[in-house]
CSV table of C-alpha atoms in Angstrom, one decimal:
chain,number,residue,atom,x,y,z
A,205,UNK,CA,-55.5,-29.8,40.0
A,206,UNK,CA,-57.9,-26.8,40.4
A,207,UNK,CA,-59.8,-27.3,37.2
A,208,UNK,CA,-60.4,-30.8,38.4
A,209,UNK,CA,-61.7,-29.2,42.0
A,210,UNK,CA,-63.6,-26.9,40.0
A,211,UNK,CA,-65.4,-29.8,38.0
A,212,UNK,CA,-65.6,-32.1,41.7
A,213,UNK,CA,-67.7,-28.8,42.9
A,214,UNK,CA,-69.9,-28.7,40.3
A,215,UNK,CA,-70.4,-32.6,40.4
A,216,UNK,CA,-71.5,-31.5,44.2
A,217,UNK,CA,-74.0,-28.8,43.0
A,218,UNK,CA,-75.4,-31.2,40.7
A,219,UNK,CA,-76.0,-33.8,43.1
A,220,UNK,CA,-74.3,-36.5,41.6
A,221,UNK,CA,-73.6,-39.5,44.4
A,222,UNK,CA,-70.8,-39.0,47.2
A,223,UNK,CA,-69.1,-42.2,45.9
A,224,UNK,CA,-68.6,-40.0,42.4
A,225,UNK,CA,-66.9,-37.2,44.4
A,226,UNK,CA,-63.8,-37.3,45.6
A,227,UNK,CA,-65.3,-40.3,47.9
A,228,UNK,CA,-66.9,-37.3,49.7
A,229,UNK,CA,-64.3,-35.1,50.8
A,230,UNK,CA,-64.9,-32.6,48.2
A,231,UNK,CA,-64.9,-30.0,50.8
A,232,UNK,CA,-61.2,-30.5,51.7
A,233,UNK,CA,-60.2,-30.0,48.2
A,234,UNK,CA,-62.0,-26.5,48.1
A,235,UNK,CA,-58.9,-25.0,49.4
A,236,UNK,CA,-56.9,-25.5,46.0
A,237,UNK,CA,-59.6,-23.4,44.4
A,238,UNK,CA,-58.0,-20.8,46.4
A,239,UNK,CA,-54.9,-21.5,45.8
A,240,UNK,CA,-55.6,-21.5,42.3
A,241,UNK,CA,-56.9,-17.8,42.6
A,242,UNK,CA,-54.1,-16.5,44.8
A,243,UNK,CA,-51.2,-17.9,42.3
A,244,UNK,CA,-52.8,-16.6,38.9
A,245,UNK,CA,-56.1,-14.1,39.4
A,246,UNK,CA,-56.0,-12.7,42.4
A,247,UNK,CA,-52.4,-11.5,41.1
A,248,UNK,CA,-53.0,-7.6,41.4
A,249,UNK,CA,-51.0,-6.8,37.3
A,250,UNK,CA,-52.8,-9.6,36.1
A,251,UNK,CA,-56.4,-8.2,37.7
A,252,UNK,CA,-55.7,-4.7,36.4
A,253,UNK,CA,-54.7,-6.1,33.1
A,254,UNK,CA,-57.8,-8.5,32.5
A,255,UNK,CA,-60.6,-6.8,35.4
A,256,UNK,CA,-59.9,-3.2,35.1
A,257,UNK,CA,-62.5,-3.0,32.1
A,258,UNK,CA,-65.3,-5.3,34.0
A,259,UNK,CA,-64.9,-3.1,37.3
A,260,UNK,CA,-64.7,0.3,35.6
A,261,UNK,CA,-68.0,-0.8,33.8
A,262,UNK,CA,-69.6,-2.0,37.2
A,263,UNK,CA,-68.4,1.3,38.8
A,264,UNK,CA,-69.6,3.2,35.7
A,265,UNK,CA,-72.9,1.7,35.8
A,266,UNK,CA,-73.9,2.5,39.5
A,267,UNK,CA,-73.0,6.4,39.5
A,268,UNK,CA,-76.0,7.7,38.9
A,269,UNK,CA,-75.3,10.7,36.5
A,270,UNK,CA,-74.8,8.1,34.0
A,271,UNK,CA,-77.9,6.2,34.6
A,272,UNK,CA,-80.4,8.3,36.9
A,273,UNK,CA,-83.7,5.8,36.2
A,274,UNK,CA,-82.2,2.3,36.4
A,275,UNK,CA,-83.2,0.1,39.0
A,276,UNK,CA,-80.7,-2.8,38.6
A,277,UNK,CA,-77.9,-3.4,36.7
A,278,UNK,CA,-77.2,-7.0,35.8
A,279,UNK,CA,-73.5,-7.8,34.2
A,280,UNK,CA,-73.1,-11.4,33.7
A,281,UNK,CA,-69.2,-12.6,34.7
A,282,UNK,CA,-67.4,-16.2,35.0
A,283,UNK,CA,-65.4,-17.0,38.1
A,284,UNK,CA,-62.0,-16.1,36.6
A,285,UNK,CA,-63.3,-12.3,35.9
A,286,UNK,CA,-65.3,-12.0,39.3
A,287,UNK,CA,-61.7,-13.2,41.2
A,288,UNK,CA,-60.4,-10.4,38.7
A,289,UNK,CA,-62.7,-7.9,39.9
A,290,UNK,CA,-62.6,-8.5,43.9
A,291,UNK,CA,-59.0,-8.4,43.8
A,292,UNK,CA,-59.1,-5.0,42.1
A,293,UNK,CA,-61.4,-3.9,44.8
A,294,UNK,CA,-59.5,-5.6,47.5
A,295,UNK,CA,-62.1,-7.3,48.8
A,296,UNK,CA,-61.9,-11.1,49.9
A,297,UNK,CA,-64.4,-13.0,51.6
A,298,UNK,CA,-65.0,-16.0,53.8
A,299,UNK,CA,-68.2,-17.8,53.5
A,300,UNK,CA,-69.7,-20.6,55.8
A,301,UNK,CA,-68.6,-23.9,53.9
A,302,UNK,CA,-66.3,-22.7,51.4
A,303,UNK,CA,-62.4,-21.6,51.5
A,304,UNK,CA,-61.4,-17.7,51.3
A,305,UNK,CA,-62.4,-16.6,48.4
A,306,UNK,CA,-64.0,-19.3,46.8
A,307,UNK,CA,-66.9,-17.9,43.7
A,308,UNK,CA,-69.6,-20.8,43.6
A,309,UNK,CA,-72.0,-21.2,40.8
A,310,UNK,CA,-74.7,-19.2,41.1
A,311,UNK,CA,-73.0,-16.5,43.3
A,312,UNK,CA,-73.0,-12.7,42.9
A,313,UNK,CA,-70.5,-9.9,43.2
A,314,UNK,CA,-73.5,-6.8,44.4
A,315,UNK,CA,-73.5,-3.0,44.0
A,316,UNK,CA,-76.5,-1.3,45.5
A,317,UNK,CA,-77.3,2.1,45.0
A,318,UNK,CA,-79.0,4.0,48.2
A,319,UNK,CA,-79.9,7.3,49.0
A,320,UNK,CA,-81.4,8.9,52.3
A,321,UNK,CA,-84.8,10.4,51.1
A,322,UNK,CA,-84.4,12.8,53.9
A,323,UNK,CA,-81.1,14.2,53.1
A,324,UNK,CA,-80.3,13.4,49.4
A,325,UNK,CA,-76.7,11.8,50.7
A,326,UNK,CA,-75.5,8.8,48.3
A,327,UNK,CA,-74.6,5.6,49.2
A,328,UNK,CA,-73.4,2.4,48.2
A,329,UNK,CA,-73.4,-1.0,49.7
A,330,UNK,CA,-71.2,-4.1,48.1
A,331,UNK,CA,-71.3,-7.5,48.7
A,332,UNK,CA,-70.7,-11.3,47.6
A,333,UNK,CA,-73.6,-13.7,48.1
A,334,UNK,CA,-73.9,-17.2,47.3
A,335,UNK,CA,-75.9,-20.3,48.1
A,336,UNK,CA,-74.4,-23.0,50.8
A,337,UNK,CA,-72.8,-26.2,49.2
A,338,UNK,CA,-75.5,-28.1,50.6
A,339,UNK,CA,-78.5,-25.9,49.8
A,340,UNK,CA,-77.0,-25.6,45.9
A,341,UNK,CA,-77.2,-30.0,46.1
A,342,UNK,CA,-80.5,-30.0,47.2
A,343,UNK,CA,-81.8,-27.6,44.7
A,344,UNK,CA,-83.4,-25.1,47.5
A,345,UNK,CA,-84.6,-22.0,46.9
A,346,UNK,CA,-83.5,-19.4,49.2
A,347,UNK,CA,-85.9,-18.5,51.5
A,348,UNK,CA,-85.8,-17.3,55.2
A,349,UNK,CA,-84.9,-20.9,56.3
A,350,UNK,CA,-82.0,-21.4,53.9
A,351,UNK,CA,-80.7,-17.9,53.7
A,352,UNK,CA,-78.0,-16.7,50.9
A,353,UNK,CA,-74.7,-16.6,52.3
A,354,UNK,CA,-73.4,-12.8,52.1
A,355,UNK,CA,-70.3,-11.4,52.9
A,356,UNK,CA,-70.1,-7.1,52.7
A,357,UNK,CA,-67.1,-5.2,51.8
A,358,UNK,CA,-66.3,-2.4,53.8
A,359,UNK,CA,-63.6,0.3,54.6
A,360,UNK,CA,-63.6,3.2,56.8
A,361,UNK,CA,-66.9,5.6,57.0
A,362,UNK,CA,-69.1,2.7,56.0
A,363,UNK,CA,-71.7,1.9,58.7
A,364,UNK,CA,-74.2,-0.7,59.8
A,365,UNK,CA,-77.5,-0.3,59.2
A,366,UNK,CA,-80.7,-2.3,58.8
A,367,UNK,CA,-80.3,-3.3,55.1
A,368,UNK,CA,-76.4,-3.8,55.0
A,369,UNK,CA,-73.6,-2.2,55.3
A,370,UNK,CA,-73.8,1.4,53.6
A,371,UNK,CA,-70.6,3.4,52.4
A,372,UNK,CA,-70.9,7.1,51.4
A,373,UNK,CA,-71.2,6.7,47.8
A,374,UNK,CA,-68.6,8.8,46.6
A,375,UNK,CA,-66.2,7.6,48.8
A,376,UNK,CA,-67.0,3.9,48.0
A,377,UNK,CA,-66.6,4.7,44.2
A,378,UNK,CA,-62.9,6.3,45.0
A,379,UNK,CA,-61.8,3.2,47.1
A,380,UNK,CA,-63.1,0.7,44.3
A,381,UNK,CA,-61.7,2.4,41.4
A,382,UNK,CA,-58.1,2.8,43.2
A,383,UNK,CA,-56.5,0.0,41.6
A,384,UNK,CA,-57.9,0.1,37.9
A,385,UNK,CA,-55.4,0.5,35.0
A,386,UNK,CA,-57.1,2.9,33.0
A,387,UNK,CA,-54.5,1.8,30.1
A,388,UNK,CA,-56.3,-1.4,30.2
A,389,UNK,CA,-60.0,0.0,30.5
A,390,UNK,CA,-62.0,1.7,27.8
A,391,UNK,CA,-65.2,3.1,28.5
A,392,UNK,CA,-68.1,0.9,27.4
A,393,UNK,CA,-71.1,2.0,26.3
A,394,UNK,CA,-74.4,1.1,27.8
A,395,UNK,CA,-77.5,0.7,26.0
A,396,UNK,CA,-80.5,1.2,28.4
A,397,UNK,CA,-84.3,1.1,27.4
């Protein structure tokens, strides 16, 4: 029943007509998407059995000892891995449109990398973005009228500021790590320019 939610969603993104989808109540059937997730990935032996190697690569490739000049860092994941990943981190979001948890096309799982130029202290900010249901039919670009949705994953220390939410980096690192199986995680090597 998911799958066949997953492929109604996708009908939706690709603007095929309302009469096509789920005679336009596609939105109502979101929620067995997250039903879907909570009865098979978002299962915590499961995520540290098939995430733990995609989240100790994320975490590996933000610390910036092991990669002091990169800007960005772009891993490619599908749906399955990024409900993997958040539920290793223990992170769930709720975004305008869309049931808990739901990963639309397009969306992103974020790891930002900040420091304080002043004092040298570290930081990281994380958080899921996507675009509205709507906005991904239409075909818009985001832009300050049609804004990405973002939810930002926090835990105590983190705090408000003008770009986002920002955790003191090691900290962040500790809290997000907590939950991999290291059994099931082998380092992975990086090959930067």
């Amino acid at each position: 029943m998911a799958n066949m939610v997953e492929t109604l969603r996708l009908g939706w993104s690709e603007n095929l007509p309302l009469s096509q989808l789920a005679w336009g109540k596609i939105t109502a059937l979101l929620p067995l998407l997250t039903e879907n997730y909570d009865l098979s990935n978002d299962v915590l032996y499961t995520a540290q059995k098939r995430g733990s190697v995609l989240l100790n690569a994320m975490l590996d490739g933000v610390k910036p000892e092991a990669n002091p000049n990169v800007r960005w860092l772009l891993l490619v994941a599908h749906d399955t891995n990024i409900a993997m990943v958040r539920t290793l981190m223990n992170f769930s979001w709720q975004l305008p449109g869309y049931s808990r948890g739901n990963i639309p096309p397009g969306s992103s799982l974020v790891l930002e990398r900040w420091r304080n130029a002043k004092s040298g202290e570290r930081y990281l900010r994380v958080y899921f973005q996507a675009q509205g249901l709507d906005d991904l039919r239409r075909l818009q670009t985001p832009d300050a009228q049609h804004p990405m949705l973002r939810q930002e994953w926090r835990q105590p220390g983190c705090r408000q500021t003008d770009v986002g939410t920002l955790c003191p980096f090691q900290a962040a690192i500790t809290a997000l790590g907590q939950r991999i199986d290291r059994s099931s995680a082998p380092a992975v090597a990086m090959v930067l320019p």
